[in-house]
mmCIF file of N, CA and C in Angstrom:
data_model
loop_
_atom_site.group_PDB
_atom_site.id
_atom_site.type_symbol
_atom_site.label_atom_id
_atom_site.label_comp_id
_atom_site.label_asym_id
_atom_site.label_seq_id
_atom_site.Cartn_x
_atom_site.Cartn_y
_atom_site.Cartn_z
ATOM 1 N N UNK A 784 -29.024 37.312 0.531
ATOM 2 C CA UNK A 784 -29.318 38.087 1.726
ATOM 3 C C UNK A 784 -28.116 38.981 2.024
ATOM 4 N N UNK A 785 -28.458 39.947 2.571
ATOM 5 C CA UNK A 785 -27.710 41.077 2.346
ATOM 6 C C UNK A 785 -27.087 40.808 4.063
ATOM 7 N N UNK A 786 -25.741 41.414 4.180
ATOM 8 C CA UNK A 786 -24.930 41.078 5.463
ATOM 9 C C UNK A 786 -25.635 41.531 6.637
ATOM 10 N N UNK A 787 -26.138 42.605 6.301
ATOM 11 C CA UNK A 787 -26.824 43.444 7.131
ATOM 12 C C UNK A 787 -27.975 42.968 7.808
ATOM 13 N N UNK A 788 -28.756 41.933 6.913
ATOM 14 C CA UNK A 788 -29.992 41.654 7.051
ATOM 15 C C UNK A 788 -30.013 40.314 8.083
ATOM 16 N N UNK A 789 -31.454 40.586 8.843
ATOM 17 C CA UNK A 789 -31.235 39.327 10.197
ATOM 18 C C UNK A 789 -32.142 38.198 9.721
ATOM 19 N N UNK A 790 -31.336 37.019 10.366
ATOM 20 C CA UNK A 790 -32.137 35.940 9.269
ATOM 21 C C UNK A 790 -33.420 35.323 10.164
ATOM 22 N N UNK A 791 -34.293 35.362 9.312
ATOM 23 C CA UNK A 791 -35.778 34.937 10.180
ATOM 24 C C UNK A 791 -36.012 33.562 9.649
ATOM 25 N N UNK A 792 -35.713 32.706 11.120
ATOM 26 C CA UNK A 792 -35.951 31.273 11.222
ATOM 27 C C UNK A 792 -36.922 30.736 10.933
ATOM 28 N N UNK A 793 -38.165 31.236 11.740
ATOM 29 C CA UNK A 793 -39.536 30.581 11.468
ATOM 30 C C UNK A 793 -39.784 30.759 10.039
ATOM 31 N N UNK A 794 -39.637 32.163 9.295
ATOM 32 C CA UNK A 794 -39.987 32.256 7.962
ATOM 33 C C UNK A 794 -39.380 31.214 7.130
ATOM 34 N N UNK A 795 -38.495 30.962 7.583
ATOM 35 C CA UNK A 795 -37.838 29.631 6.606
ATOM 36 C C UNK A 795 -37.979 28.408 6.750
ATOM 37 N N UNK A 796 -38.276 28.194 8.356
ATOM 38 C CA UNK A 796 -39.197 26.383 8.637
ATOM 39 C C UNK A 796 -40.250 26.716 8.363
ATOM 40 N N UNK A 797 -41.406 27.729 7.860
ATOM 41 C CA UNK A 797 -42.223 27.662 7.350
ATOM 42 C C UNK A 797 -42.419 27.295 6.326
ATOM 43 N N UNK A 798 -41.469 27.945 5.080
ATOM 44 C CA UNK A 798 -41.029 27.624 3.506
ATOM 45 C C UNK A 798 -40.734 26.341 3.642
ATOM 46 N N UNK A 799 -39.708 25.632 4.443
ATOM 47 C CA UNK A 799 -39.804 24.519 4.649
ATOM 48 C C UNK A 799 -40.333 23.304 4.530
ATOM 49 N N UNK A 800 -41.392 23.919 5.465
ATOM 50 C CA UNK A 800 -42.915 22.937 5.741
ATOM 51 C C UNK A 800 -43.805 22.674 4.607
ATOM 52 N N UNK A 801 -43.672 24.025 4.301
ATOM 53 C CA UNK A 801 -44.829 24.100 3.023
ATOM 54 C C UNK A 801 -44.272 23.401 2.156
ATOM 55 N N UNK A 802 -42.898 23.116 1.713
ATOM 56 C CA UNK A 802 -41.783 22.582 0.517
ATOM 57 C C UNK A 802 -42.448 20.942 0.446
ATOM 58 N N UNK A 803 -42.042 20.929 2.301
ATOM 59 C CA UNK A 803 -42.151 19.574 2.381
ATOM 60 C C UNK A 803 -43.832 18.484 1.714
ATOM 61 N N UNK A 804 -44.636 19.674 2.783
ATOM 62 C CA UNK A 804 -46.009 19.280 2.129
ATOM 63 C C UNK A 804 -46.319 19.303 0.560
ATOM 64 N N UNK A 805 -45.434 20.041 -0.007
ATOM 65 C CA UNK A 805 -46.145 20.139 -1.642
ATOM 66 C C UNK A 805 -45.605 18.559 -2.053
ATOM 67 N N UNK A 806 -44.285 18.435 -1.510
ATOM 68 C CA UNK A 806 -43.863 17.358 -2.249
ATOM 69 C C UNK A 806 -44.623 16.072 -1.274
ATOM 70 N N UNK A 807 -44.744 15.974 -0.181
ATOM 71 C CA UNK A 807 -45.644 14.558 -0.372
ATOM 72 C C UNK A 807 -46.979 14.714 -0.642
ATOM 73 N N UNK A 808 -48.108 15.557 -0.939
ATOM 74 C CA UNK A 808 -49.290 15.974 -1.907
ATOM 75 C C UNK A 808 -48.593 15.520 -2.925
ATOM 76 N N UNK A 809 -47.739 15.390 -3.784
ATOM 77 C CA UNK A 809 -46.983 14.950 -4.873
ATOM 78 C C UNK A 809 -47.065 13.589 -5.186
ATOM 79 N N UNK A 810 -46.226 13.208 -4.116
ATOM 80 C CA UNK A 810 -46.307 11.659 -3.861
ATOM 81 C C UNK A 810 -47.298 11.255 -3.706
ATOM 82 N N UNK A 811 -47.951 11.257 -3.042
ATOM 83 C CA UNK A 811 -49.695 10.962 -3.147
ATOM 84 C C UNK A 811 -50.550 10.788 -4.015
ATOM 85 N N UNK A 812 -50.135 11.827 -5.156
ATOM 86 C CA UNK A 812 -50.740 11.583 -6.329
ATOM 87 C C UNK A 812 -50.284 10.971 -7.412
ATOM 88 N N UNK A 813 -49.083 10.167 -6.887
ATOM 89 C CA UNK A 813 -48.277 9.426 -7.573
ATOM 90 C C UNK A 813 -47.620 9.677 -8.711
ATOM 91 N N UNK A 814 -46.802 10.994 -8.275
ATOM 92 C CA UNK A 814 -45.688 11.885 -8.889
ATOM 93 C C UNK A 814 -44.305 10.744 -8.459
ATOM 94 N N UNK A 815 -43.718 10.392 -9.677
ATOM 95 C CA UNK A 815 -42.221 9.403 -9.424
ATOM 96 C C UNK A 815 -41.589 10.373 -8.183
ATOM 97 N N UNK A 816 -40.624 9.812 -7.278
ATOM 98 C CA UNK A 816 -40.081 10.301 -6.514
ATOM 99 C C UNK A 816 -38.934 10.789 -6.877
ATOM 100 N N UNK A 817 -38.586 10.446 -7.989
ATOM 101 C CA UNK A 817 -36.787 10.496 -8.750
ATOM 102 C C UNK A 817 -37.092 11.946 -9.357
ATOM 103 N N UNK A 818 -38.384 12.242 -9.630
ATOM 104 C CA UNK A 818 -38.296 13.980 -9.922
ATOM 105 C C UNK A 818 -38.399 14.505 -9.186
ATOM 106 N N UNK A 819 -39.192 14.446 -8.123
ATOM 107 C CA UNK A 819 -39.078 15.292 -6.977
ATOM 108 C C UNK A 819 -37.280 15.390 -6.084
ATOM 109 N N UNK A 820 -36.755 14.056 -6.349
ATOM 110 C CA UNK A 820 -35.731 14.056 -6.041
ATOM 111 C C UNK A 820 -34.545 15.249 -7.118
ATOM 112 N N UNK A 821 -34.791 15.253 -8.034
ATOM 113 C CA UNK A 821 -34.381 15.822 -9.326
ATOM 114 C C UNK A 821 -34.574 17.384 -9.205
ATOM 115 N N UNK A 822 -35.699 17.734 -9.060
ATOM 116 C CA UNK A 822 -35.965 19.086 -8.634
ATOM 117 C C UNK A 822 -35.398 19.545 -7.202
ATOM 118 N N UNK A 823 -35.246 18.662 -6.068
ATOM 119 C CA UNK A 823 -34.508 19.288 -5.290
ATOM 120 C C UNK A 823 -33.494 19.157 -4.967
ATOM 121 N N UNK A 824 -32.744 18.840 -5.802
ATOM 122 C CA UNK A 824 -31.307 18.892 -5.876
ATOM 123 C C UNK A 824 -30.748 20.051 -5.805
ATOM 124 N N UNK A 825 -29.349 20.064 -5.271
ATOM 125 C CA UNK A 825 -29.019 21.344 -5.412
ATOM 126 C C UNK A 825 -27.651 21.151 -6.558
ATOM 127 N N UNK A 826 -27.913 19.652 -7.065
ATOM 128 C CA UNK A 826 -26.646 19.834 -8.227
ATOM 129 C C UNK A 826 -27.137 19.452 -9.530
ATOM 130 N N UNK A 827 -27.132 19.917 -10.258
ATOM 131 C CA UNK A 827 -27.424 19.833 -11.699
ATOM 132 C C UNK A 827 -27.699 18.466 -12.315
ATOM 133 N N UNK A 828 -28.476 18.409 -12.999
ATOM 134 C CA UNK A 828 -28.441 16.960 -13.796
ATOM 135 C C UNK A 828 -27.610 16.353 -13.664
ATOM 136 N N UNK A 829 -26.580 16.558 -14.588
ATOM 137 C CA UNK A 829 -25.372 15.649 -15.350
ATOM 138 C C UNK A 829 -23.768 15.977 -14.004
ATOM 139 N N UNK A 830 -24.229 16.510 -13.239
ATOM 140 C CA UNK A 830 -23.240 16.842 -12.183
ATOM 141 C C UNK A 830 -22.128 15.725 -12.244
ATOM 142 N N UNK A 831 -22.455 14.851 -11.410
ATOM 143 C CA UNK A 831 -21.895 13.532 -11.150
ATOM 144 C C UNK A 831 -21.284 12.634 -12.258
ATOM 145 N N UNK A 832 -22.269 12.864 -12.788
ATOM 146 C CA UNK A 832 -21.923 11.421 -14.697
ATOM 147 C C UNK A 832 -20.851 12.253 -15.498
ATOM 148 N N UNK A 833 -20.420 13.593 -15.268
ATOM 149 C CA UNK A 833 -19.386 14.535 -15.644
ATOM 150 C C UNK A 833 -18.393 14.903 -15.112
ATOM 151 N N UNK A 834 -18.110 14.816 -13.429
ATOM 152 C CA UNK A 834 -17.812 15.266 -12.528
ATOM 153 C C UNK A 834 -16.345 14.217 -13.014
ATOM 154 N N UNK A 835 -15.441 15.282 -13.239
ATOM 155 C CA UNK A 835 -13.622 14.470 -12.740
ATOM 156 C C UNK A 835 -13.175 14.391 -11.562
ATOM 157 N N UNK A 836 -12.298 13.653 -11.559
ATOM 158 C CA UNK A 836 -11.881 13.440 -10.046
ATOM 159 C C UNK A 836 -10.474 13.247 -10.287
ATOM 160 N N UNK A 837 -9.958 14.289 -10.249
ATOM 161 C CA UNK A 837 -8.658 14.552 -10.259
ATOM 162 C C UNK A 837 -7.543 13.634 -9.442
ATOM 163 N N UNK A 838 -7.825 13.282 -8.816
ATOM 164 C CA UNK A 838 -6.534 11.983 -8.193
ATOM 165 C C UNK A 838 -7.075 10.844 -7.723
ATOM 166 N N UNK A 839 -8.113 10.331 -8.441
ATOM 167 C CA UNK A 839 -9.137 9.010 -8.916
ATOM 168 C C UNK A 839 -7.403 8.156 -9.778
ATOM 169 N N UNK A 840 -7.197 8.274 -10.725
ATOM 170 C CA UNK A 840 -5.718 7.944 -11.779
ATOM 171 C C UNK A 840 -4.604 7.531 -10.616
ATOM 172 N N UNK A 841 -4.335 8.086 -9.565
ATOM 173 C CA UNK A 841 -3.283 8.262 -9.178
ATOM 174 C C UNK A 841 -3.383 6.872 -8.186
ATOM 175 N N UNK A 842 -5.065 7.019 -7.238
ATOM 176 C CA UNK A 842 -5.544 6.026 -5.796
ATOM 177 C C UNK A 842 -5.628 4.897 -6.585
ATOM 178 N N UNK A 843 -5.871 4.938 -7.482
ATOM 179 C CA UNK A 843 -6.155 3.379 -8.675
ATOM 180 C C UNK A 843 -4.669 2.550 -8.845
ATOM 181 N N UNK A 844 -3.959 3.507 -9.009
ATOM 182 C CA UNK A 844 -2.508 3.390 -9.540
ATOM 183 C C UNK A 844 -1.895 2.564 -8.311
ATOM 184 N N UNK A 845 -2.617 2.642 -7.160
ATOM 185 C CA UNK A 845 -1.547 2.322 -5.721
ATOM 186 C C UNK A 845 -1.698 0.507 -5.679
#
């Protein structure tokens, strides 16, 4: 969205709503929840199981 541009609320609790409804119509039809969870992620698959933690070595060390 452009700086300029004004952000329209309802249009987006609408997208929302509708998001929400597709995914329990989902569930309902007994779609696993771990994909739906999977698809709305906003971090990648392997995020976490890859993810370093840079002064994890150090708090261990204490």
């Amino acid at each position: 969205m452009k700086p300029s541009e004004k952000f329209n609320r309802e249009s987006r609790d609408a997208e929302k709503r509708a998001s929400r409804h597709a995914d329990e119509e989902r569930l309902k039809a007994g779609e696993d929840p771990a994909v739906l969870q999977r698809e709305n992620s906003i971090f990648p698959e392997e995020f976490f199981r890859n993810a370093r933690i840079s002064n994890l070595k150090r708090a261990i060390g204490r």
